[in-house]
Amino acid sequence: MRGVQEHKVSNDPKDFVPSASIPASGRGNSEDGKEWLNPSPNQLYRALKRKKKPIATEDSIDVADVHTAVTDGTWKCIMEYEKLHEAKCPNPTLARFSGKDGIYSFKAKMLNFFGLAPLPFDRHDWVVDRCGKEVTYIIDYYSYENEDGDTQYYTIDARPAHFSGLADRARVAMKKWWNGESIW
């Protein structure tokens, strides 16, 4: 797990900005542009309200903590693929990302069509700078509910986009299969 620290910008705990070590390609939102920082609870509250997905103010700290954990998990999933290219690029960085809420990936549509998974609650595309080569990753975020309708757990499905990433997908799946892990 990457190191997480809090930056105090006021005495209000909802203004604490968790910083993390997702390296940026000089375009990050930290002061020097070298890191991508997670939003403070207040920033996340305002952003969700603007996107017409409001949350209760008192929930903003917990939602921000979950957001930080999901961001960390996403970077960890991406780094699993990037380790395959470690010899050529030991320090990939996150160039940019975009939210694609409501725009489902082909894989998500097919899994849902065949009844294997619900539609994801969110989707992002992250572009990683692999030492001068930009590589796009598709990320589908799923939540699974129990019989009572309560969210039981979340999963992150991050993978290289397009046909150029098929070889990497196959290598990671084979490694997981060999180690007895689920390839999904």
XYZ file of C-alpha atoms in Angstrom:
184
model
C 0.000 0.000 0.000
C 1.310 3.446 -0.772
C 2.016 5.909 2.008
C -0.849 8.186 2.910
C -0.426 11.375 4.901
C -2.854 14.116 5.682
C -2.285 17.749 4.748
C -3.941 20.098 7.179
C -5.451 23.137 5.465
C -7.758 24.142 8.350
C -8.949 22.860 11.713
C -12.020 21.273 10.129
C -11.383 17.512 9.691
C -13.356 17.683 6.444
C -10.627 19.888 4.988
C -7.830 17.354 5.523
C -6.382 16.395 2.153
C -4.976 12.865 2.127
C -1.857 12.907 0.015
C -0.578 9.819 -1.666
C 2.355 8.755 -3.722
C 0.744 8.196 -7.096
C 3.450 9.780 -9.195
C 2.285 12.232 -11.837
C 3.822 13.163 -15.170
C 4.197 16.786 -14.117
C 0.462 17.448 -14.460
C -0.731 16.228 -11.063
C -2.822 18.294 -8.705
C -0.143 18.684 -6.008
C 1.624 22.024 -5.673
C 4.641 20.858 -7.682
C 2.582 18.728 -10.126
C 4.532 15.577 -9.281
C 1.732 13.787 -7.433
C -1.973 13.130 -7.715
C -3.669 13.943 -4.418
C -6.986 12.542 -3.279
C -9.744 15.070 -2.530
C -10.542 16.238 0.972
C -13.963 15.233 2.315
C -15.254 18.762 1.556
C -13.885 18.698 -1.997
C -15.449 15.286 -2.594
C -18.772 16.431 -1.103
C -18.902 19.449 -3.434
C -17.865 17.418 -6.478
C -20.528 14.771 -5.866
C -23.170 17.449 -5.332
C -22.135 19.117 -8.611
C -22.428 15.743 -10.399
C -25.916 15.295 -8.921
C -24.761 12.403 -6.678
C -25.101 14.136 -3.314
C -24.059 12.532 -0.050
C -24.786 13.612 3.520
C -22.180 16.016 4.893
C -21.564 13.738 7.869
C -20.701 10.872 5.486
C -18.067 12.845 3.594
C -15.120 11.712 5.752
C -15.994 8.020 5.330
C -16.634 8.457 1.602
C -13.272 10.223 1.221
C -11.551 7.345 3.049
C -13.172 4.837 0.678
C -12.167 7.011 -2.302
C -8.546 6.969 -1.111
C -8.630 3.175 -0.688
C -10.147 2.706 -4.160
C -7.565 5.014 -5.736
C -4.818 3.058 -3.986
C -6.298 -0.231 -5.191
C -6.574 1.044 -8.745
C -2.923 2.091 -8.853
C -1.930 -1.284 -7.370
C -3.871 -3.098 -10.135
C -2.240 -0.970 -12.824
C 1.219 -1.545 -11.370
C 0.652 -5.301 -11.686
C 0.683 -4.788 -15.468
C 3.411 -2.146 -15.406
C 5.774 -4.554 -13.597
C 5.860 -6.535 -16.850
C 7.706 -3.559 -18.375
C 9.908 -2.731 -15.390
C 13.151 -3.335 -17.297
C 12.266 -0.661 -19.868
C 10.492 1.697 -17.462
C 11.076 1.274 -13.721
C 9.003 4.332 -12.699
C 5.770 4.794 -14.659
C 3.614 7.795 -13.791
C -0.047 8.672 -14.072
C -0.396 11.223 -16.855
C -4.148 11.847 -16.603
C -7.472 10.207 -15.938
C -11.089 10.707 -16.861
C -14.335 9.533 -15.356
C -16.651 7.668 -17.711
C -19.641 7.185 -15.409
C -22.512 5.565 -17.305
C -20.316 4.627 -20.285
C -19.823 0.905 -19.850
C -16.875 -0.972 -21.280
C -17.489 -3.807 -23.730
C -16.309 -6.316 -21.123
C -18.730 -4.919 -18.512
C -21.624 -5.099 -20.966
C -20.824 -8.709 -21.884
C -20.387 -9.862 -18.264
C -23.719 -8.236 -17.421
C -25.489 -9.635 -20.483
C -24.476 -13.196 -19.561
C -25.464 -12.657 -15.922
C -21.910 -12.942 -14.613
C -21.672 -9.474 -13.035
C -23.766 -6.393 -12.386
C -23.036 -3.269 -14.392
C -20.212 -1.311 -12.777
C -21.138 1.653 -10.589
C -18.339 3.696 -12.166
C -15.729 3.567 -14.891
C -12.506 5.484 -15.397
C -9.815 5.582 -18.031
C -6.325 6.229 -16.683
C -3.419 7.093 -18.980
C -0.024 5.974 -17.699
C 3.215 7.481 -18.966
C 5.518 4.491 -19.439
C 8.714 6.488 -19.895
C 7.417 8.414 -22.903
C 4.841 5.875 -24.151
C 1.234 6.527 -23.140
C -0.740 3.434 -22.152
C -4.488 3.648 -21.487
C -6.115 1.510 -18.812
C -9.843 0.835 -18.541
C -11.091 0.542 -14.975
C -14.523 -0.813 -14.072
C -15.614 -0.463 -10.433
C -18.146 -3.025 -9.198
C -20.121 -3.364 -5.969
C -21.759 -6.612 -4.977
C -24.717 -6.768 -2.616
C -25.940 -9.426 -0.211
C -29.539 -10.665 0.008
C -30.533 -7.634 2.117
C -29.393 -5.204 -0.572
C -26.429 -3.996 1.490
C -23.111 -3.570 -0.283
C -21.003 -6.548 0.655
C -17.768 -5.821 -1.213
C -16.212 -3.868 -4.067
C -13.935 -4.989 -6.890
C -11.670 -3.103 -9.246
C -11.204 -4.449 -12.763
C -8.268 -2.550 -14.258
C -6.716 -3.639 -17.534
C -4.831 -2.228 -20.503
C -7.121 -0.921 -23.222
C -7.238 -1.938 -26.854
C -5.666 -4.920 -28.562
C -2.158 -3.745 -27.707
C -2.812 -4.772 -24.092
C -3.979 -8.327 -24.846
C -0.527 -9.862 -24.401
C -0.143 -8.181 -21.001
C -3.622 -9.326 -19.968
C -2.766 -12.908 -20.950
C 0.552 -12.811 -19.055
C -1.051 -11.485 -15.866
C -3.941 -13.983 -16.100
C -1.505 -16.867 -16.575
C 0.575 -15.704 -13.602
C -2.551 -15.507 -11.420
C -3.749 -18.927 -12.607
C -0.321 -20.422 -11.918
C -0.402 -18.987 -8.374
C -3.907 -20.324 -7.753
C -5.552 -16.889 -7.805
C -8.745 -15.948 -9.609
C -8.033 -14.568 -13.071
C -11.185 -12.439 -12.942
